Coordinates of C-alpha atoms in Angstrom, one line a residue:
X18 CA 81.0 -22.7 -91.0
X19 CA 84.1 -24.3 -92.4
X20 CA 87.3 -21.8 -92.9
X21 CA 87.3 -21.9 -96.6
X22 CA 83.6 -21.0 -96.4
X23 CA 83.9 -18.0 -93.9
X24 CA 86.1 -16.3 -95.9
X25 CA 84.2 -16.4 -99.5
X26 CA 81.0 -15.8 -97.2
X27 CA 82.8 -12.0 -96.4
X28 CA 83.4 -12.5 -100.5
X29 CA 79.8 -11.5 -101.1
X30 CA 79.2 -9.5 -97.6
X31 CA 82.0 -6.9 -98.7
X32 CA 80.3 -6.8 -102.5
X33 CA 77.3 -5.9 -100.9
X34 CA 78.9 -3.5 -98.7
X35 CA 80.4 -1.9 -102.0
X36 CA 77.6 -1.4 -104.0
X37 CA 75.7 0.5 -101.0
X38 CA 78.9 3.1 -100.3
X39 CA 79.7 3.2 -104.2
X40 CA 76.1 4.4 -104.2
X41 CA 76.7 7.0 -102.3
X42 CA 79.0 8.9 -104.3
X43 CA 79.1 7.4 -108.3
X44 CA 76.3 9.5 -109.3
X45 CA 78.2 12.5 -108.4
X46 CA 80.2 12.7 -111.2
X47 CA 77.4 11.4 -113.4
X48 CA 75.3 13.9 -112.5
X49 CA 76.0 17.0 -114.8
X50 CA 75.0 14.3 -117.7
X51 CA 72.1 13.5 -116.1
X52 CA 71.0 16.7 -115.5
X53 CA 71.2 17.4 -119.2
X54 CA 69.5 14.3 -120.9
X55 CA 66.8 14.4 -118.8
X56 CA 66.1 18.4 -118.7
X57 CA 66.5 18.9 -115.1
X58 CA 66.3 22.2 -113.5
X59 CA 69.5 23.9 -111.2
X60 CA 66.8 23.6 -107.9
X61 CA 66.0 20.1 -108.7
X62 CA 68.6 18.1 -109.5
X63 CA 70.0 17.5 -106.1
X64 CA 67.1 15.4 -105.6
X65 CA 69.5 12.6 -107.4
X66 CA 71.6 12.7 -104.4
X67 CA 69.0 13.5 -101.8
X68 CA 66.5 11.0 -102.7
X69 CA 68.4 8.5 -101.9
X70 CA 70.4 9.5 -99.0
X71 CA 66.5 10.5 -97.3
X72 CA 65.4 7.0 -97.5
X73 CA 68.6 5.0 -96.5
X74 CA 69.8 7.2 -93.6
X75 CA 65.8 7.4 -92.3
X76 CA 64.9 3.8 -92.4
X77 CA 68.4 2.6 -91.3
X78 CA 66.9 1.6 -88.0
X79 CA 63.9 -0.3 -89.2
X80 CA 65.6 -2.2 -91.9
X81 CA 68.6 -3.2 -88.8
X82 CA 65.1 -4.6 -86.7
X83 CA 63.6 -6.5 -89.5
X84 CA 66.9 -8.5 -90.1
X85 CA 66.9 -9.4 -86.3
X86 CA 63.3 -10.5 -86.9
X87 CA 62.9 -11.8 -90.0
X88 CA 66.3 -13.1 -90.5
X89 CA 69.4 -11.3 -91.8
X90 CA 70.1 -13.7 -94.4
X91 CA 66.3 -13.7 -96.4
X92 CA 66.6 -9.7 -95.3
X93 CA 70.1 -9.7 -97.4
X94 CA 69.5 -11.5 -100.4
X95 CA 66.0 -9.3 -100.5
X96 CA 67.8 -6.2 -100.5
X97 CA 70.4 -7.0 -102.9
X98 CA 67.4 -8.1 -105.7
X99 CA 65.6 -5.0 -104.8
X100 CA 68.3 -2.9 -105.3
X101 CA 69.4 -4.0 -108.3
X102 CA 66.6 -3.6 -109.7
X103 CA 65.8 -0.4 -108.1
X104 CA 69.0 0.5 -110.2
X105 CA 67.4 -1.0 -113.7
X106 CA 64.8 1.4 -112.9
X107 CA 66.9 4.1 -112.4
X108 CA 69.4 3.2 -115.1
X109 CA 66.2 3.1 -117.9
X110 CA 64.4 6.4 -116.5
X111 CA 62.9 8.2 -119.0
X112 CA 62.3 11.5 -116.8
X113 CA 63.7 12.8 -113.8
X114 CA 60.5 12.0 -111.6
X115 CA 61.0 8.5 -112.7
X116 CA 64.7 8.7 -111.7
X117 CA 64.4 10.1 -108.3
X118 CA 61.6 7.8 -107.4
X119 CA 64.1 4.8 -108.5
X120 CA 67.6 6.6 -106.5
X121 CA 64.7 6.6 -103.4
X122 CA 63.6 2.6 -103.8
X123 CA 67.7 2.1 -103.7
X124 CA 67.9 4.0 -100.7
X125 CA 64.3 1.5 -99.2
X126 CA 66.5 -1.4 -100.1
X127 CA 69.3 -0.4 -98.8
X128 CA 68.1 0.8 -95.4
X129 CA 67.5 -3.3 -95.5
X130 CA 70.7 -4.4 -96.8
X131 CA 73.2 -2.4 -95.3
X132 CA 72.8 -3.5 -91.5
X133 CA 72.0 -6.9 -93.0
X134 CA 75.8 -7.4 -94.3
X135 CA 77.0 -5.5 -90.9
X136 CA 75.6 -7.8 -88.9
X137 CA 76.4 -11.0 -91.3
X138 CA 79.7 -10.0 -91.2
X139 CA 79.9 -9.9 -87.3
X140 CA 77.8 -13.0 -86.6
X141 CA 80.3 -14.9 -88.9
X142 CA 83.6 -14.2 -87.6
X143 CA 83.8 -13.8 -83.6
X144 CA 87.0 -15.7 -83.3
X145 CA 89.4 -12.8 -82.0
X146 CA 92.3 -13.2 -85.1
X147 CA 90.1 -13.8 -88.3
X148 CA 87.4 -10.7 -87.0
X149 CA 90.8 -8.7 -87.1
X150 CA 91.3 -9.6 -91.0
X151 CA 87.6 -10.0 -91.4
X152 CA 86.6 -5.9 -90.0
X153 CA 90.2 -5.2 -91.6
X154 CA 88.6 -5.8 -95.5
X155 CA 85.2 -4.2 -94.7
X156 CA 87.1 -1.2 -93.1
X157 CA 88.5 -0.6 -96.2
X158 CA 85.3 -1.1 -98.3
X159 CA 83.1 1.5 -96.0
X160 CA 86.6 3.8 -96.5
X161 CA 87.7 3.0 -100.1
X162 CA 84.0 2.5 -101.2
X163 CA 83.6 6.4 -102.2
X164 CA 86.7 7.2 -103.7
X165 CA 86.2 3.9 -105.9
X166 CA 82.4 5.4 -106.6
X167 CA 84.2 8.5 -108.0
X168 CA 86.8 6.8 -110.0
X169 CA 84.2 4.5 -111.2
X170 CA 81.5 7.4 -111.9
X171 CA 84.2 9.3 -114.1
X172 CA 85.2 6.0 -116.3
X173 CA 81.4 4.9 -116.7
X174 CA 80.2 8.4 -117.3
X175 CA 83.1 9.5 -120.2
X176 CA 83.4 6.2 -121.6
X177 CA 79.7 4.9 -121.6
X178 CA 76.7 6.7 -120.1
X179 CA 75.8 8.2 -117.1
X180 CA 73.4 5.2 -117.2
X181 CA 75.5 2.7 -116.7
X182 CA 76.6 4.1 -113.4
X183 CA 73.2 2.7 -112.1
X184 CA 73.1 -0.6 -114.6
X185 CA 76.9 -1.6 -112.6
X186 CA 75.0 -2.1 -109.8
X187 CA 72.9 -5.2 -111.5
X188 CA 75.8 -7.9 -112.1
X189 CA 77.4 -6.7 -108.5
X190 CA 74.0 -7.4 -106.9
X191 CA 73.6 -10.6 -109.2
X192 CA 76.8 -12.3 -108.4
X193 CA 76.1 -11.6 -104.3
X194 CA 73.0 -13.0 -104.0
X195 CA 73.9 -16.2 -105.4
X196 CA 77.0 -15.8 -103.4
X197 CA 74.6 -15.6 -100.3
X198 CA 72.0 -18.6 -101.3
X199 CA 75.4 -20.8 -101.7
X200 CA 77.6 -19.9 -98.5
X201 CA 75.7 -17.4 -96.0
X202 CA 73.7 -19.3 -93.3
X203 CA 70.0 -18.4 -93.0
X204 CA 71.2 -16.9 -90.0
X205 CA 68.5 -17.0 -86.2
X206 CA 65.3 -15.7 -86.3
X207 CA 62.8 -14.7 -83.6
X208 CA 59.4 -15.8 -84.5
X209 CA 57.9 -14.7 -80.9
X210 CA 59.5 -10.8 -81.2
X211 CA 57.4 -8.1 -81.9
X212 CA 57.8 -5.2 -84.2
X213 CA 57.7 -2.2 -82.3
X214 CA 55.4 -0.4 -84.6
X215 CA 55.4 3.3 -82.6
X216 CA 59.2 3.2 -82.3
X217 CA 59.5 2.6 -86.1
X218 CA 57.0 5.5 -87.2
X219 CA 59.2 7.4 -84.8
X220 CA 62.6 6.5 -85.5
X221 CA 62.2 6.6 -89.5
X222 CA 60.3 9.9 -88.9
X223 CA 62.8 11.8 -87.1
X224 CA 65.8 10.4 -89.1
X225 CA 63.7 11.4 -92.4
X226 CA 62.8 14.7 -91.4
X227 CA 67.1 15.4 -90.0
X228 CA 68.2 14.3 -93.2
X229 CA 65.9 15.8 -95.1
X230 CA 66.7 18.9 -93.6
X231 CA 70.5 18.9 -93.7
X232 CA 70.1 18.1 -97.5
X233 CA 67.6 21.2 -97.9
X234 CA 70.2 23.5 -96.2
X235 CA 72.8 23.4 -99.1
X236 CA 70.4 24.9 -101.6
X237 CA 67.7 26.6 -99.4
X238 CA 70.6 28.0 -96.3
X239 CA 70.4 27.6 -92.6
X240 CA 67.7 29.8 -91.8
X241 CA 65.5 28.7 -94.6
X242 CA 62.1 27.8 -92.4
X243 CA 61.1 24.6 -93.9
X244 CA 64.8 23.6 -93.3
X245 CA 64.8 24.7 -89.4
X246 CA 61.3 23.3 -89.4
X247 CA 62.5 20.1 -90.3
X248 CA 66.1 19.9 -88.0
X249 CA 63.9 21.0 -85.1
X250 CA 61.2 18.1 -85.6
X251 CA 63.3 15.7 -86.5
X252 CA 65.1 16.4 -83.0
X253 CA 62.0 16.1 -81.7
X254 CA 60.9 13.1 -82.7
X255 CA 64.1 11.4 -81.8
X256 CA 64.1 12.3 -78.7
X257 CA 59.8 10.7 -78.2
X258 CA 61.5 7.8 -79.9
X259 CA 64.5 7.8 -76.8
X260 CA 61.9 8.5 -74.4
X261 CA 59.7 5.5 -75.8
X262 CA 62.3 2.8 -76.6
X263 CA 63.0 2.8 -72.4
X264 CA 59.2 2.2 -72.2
X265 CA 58.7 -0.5 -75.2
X266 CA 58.3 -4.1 -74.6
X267 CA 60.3 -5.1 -78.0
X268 CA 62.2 -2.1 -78.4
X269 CA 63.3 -0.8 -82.3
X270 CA 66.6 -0.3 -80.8
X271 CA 67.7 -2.1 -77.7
X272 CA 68.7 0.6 -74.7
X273 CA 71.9 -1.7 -73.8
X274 CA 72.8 -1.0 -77.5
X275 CA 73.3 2.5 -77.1
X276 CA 74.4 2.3 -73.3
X277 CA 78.1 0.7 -74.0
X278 CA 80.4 3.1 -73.6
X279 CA 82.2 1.4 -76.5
X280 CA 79.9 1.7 -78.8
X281 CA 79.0 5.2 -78.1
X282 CA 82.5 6.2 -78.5
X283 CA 82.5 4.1 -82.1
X284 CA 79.1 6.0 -83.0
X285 CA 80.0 9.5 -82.3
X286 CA 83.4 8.9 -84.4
X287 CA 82.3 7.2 -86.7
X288 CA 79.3 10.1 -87.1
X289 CA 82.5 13.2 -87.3
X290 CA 84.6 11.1 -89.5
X291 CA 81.8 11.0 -92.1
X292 CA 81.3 15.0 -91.9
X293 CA 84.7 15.6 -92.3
X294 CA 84.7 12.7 -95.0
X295 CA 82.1 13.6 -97.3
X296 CA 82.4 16.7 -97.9
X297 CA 86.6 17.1 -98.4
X298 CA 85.7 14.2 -101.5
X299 CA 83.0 16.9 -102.6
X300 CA 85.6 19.9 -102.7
X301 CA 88.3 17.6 -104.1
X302 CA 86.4 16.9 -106.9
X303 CA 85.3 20.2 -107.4
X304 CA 88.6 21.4 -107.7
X305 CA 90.5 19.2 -109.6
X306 CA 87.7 19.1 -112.1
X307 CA 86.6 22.9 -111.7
X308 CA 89.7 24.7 -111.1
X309 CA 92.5 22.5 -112.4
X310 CA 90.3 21.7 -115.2
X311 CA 90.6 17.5 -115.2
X312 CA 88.2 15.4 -116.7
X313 CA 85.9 12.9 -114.7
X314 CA 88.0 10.0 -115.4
X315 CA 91.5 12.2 -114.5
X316 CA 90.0 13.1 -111.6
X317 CA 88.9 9.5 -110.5
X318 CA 92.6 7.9 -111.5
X319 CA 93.4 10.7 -108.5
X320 CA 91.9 9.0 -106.0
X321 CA 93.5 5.5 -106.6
X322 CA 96.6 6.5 -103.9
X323 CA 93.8 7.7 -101.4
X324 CA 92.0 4.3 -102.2
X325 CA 95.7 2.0 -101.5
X326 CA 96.3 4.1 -98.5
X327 CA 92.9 3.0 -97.3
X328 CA 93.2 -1.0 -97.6
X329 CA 96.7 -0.2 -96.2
X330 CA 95.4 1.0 -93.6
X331 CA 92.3 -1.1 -92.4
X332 CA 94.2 -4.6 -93.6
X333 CA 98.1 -3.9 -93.0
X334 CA 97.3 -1.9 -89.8
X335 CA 94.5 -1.5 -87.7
X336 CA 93.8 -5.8 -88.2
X337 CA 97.3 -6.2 -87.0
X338 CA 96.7 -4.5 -84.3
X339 CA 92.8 -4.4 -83.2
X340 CA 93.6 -7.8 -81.3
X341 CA 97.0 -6.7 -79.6
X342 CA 96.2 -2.8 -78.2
X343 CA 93.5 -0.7 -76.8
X344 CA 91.0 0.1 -79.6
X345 CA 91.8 4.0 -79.0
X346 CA 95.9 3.6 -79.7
X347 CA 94.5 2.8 -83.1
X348 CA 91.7 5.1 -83.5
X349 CA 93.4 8.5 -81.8
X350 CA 97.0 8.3 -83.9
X351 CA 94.8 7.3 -87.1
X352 CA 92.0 10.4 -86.3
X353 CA 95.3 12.7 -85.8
X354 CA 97.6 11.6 -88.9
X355 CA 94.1 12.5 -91.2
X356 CA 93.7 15.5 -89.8
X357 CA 96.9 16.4 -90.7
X358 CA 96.1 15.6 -94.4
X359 CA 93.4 17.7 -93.9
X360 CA 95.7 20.9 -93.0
X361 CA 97.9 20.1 -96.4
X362 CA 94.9 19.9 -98.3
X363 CA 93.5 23.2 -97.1
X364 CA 96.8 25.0 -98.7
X365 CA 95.9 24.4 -102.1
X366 CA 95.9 27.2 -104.3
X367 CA 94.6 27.9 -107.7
X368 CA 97.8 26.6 -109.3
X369 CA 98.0 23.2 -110.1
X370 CA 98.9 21.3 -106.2
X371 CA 98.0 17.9 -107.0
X372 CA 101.8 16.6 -106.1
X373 CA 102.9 18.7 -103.7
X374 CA 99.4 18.8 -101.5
X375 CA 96.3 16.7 -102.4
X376 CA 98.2 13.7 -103.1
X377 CA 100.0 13.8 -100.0
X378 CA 97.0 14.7 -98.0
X379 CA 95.3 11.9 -99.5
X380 CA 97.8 9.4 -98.3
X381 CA 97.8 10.6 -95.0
X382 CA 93.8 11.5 -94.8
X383 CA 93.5 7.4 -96.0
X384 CA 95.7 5.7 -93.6
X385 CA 94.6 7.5 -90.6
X386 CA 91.0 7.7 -91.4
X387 CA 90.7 4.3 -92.4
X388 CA 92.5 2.6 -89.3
X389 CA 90.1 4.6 -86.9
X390 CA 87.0 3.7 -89.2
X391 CA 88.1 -0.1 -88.9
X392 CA 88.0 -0.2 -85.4
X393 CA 84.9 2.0 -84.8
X394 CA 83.0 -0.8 -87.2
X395 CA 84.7 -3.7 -84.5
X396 CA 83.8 -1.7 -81.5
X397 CA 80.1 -1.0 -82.6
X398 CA 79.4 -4.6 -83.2
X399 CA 81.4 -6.6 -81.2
X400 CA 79.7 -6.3 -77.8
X401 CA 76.5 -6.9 -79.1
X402 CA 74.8 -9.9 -78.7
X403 CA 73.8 -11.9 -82.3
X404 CA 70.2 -11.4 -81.8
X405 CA 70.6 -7.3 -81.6
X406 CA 73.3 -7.1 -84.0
X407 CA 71.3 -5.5 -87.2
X408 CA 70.1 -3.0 -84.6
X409 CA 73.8 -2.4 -83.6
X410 CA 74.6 -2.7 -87.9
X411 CA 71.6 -0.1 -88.3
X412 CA 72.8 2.3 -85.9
X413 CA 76.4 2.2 -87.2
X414 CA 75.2 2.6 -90.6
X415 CA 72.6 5.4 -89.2
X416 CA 75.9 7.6 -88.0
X417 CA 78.1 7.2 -91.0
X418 CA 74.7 8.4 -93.0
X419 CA 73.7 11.7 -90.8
X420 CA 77.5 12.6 -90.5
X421 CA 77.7 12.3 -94.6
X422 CA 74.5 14.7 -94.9
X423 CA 75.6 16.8 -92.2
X424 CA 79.4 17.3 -93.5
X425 CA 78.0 17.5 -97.3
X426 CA 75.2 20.1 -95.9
X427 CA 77.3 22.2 -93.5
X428 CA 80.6 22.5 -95.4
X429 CA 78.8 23.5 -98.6
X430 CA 77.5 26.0 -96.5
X431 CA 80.6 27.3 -94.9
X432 CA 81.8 27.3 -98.2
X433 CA 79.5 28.9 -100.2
X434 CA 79.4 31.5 -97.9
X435 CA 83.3 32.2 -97.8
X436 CA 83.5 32.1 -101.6
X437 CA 80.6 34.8 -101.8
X438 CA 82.4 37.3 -99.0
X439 CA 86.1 36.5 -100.7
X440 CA 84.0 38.1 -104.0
X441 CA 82.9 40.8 -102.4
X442 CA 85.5 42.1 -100.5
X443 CA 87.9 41.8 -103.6
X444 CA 86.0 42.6 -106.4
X445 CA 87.8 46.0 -108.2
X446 CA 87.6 47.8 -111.3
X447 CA 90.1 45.9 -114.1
X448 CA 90.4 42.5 -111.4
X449 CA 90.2 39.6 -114.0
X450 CA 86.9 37.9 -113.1
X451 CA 87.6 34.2 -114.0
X452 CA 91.0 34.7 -111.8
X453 CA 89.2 36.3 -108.8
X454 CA 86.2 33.7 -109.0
X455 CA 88.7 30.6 -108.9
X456 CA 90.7 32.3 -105.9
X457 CA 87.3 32.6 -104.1
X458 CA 86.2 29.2 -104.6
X459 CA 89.3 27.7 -103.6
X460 CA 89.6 29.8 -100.5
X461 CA 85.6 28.5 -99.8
X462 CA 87.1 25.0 -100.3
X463 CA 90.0 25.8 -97.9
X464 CA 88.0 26.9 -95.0
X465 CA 85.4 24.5 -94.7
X466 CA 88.3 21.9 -95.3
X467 CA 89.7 23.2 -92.2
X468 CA 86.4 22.7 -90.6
X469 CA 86.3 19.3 -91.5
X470 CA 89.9 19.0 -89.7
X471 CA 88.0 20.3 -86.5
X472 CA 85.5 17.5 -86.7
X473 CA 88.4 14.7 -87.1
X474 CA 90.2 16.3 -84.2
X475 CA 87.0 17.0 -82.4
X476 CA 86.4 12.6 -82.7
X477 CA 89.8 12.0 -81.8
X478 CA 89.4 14.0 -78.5
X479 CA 85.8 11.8 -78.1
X480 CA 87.7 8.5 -78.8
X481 CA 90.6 9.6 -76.7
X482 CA 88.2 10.0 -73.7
X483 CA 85.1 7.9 -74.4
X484 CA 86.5 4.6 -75.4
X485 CA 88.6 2.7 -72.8
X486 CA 88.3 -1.1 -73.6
X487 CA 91.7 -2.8 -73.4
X488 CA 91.1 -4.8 -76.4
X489 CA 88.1 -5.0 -78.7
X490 CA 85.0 -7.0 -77.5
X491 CA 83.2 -10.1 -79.3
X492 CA 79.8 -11.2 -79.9
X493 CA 80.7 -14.5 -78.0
X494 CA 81.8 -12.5 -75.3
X495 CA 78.5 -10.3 -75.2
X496 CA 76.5 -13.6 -75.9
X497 CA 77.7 -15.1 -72.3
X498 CA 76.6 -12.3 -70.6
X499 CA 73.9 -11.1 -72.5
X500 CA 69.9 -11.7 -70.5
X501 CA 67.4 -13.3 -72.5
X502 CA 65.6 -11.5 -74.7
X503 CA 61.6 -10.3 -74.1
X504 CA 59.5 -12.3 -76.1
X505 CA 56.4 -10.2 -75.5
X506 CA 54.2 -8.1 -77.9
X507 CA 53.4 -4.8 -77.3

């Protein structure tokens, strides 16, 4: 593929890329207007969020085989017309039954679309210097991508409709998919492979039933039985699915995939970054719009320096350097510097702290946390051989999804149940009410932020120890020593 080409080729990959993480977190904002036009109830209206995130994060792994099989360019430009007009659905729902059916057909298509760009992105640019630029741009779309979802929830949702933070996603998936028929090669495909048909049903199972029960534990609690039910299977059925990908002919999801020590490393951060990640946006948001009292669009415009920091980061830093030092003296520093943003942002108060600790925080928690995320999405991919790189894509995209329901899940638990006990143990006779039920929500906000310090430091320590490669791997590399592939059916 000619230079010129390459480069607007990552063009529509990273719009792609966009529209899936914007996904994730635009309809936040929107929501309380949703909730309202379309009458939905307090217990039912996380099905918005939930909907979605249960069908993306559990069919991640079957939508990264059937790009390898079927091709990852005809699996891309199928998940980007599905989406979009998953989103028209959504966008024109009537109801709320209609809506979450739609927000779970965006999650289908993009379980199909997500490991498709991934792996597009790493079969196009193996040449050591342009994957450093190339991973440097996406780095700071899979960081930048929800902070731009809540900026662009808050404009679209005071200025227009909540609508119309579903209807966005139609032009965006428009303009890539005739960006992907003009410059993305059809890409190989393996007409003798078989579908491992047991190891989907498991695999989408047990990643369906984990995510649906980390999503049910924010409303229902930890000890809620359909919600421990559901952890519990779901680890059981992953591990059948281990047990029978060593056993499978055509194997879901390659064992040498998950073997590399690289990769594991680049898994599990990628995994604790996202807990940490995804929940912090969810308190920030809370606060500034719930405490400090800012609007949706105010509160958006607040992200913007965390959003710089983060194309700083993955495009001024981590590419400069992913080619010229170890993966983990990029990945360790960048881990530490955003858990440090982490411990200012845990200070806030209920005076206004936007200057002297969120902002601050912000800048710090981008550049570190997108410098390791960078090199986490080089290491995952660039040992794999080109035929198993939408499993590689899948399971990437597979970690960055649980760790989001995990940190959203867990640190709404942690704190809810802080906020509660703060109530509690200072409620008094004469105590202004309003005053004592901000304190107590910020002080909830504050400790589980800390927790989601723990899980940054708790990946840097992983990284520090688990990944060792002097310099990050390539497909061409992994293609010279990679065995022929199996060409047998189960």
């Amino acid at each position: 593929m000619a230079d010129n080409r390459r480069w607007w080729a990552l063009v529509v990959i990273a719009l792609a890329q966009l529209m899936v993480v914007l996904d994730m977190t635009i309809v936040n904002i929107a929501l309380p207007s949703a909730q309202a036009d379309l009458n939905m109830s307090d217990g039912n209206r996380q099905w918005v969020i939930t909907a979605y995130t249960l069908a993306f994060g559990g069919l991640l792994l079957l939508g990264g085989r059937v790009a390898d099989l079927v091709g990852r360019r005809k699996t891309f430009v199928i998940g980007l017309l599905g989406f979009a007009a998953a989103s028209a659905l959504g966008g024109a729902a009537g109801s709320s039954a209609m809506l979450f059916g739609a927000r779970a057909l965006q999650g289908v298509f993009a379980a199909l679309l997500a490991p498709s760009a991934l792996s597009l992105l790493a079969t196009t640019f193996t040449d050591p210097k342009d994957r450093g630029k190339a991973f440097g741009i996406f780095g700071a779309i899979i960081g930048a991508g929800a902070a731009v979802g809540l900026l662009a929830g808050g404009f679209l949702t005071q200025y227009l409709n909540w609508r119309w933070c579903l209807y966005v996603n139609i032009p965006i998936a428009l303009v890539a998919f005739f960006g992907a028929l003009a410059l993305l090669t059809p890409g190989e495909r393996h007409p003798d492979a078989r579908l491992d048909v047991p190891g989907a049903v498991l695999g989408s199972a047990g990643m369906l039933s984990l995510v649906y029960g980390f999503s049910e534990a924010e409303s229902r609690g930890w000890r809620d039985g359909l919600v421990l039910g559901m952890l519990a299977g779901g680890v059981v059925l992953l591990v059948a699915f281990g047990w029978w990908q060593t056993r499978a002919r055509v194997p879901l999801l390659p064992m040498s995939v998950v073997k590399d020590r690289q990769r594991i490393g680049a898994f599990l951060t990628v995994l604790l970054v996202t807990v940490g990640m995804f929940g912090v946006f969810l308190f920030l948001t809370y606060y500034l719009q719930g405490v400090l009292g800012w609007s949706p669009l105010k509160t958006g415009v607040a992200y913007l320096p965390m959003t710089v920091a983060m194309v700083v980061g993955s495009t001024q830093i981590a590419a400069r350097l992913l080619n010229r030092v170890p993966p983990r003296v990029v990945i360790v520093p960048g881990l530490l510097l955003a858990a440090g943003g982490l411990a200012v942002i845990a200070q806030v108060g209920v005076e206004p702290a936007y200057a002297s600790h969120v902002l601050p925080g912000m800048l710090m928690l981008g550049l570190g946390m997108s410098s390791a995320m960078m090199t986490s999405v080089s290491l995952a991919t660039g040992s794999v051989a080109p035929r198993d790189s939408g499993a590689a894509s899948a399971t990437f995209n597979t970690a960055q999804q649980v760790g989001g329901s995990i940190g959203t899940a867990l640190l709404n638990t942690i704190a809810a149940t802080v906020t509660a006990r703060y109530l509690t143990a200072h409620a008094a006779p004469g105590v202004d009410k309003g005053l004592l039920a901000a304190k107590a929500t910020v002080h909830g906000f504050n400790v589980a932020t800390w927790w989601a310090m723990a899980a940054l430091l708790l990946a840097a320590l992983i990284a520090g120890v688990v990944v060792n490669a002097k310099r990050a791997p390539t497909p061409q590399s992994a293609e010279k020593r990679a065995p022929e592939p199996v060409d047998s059916a189960l």
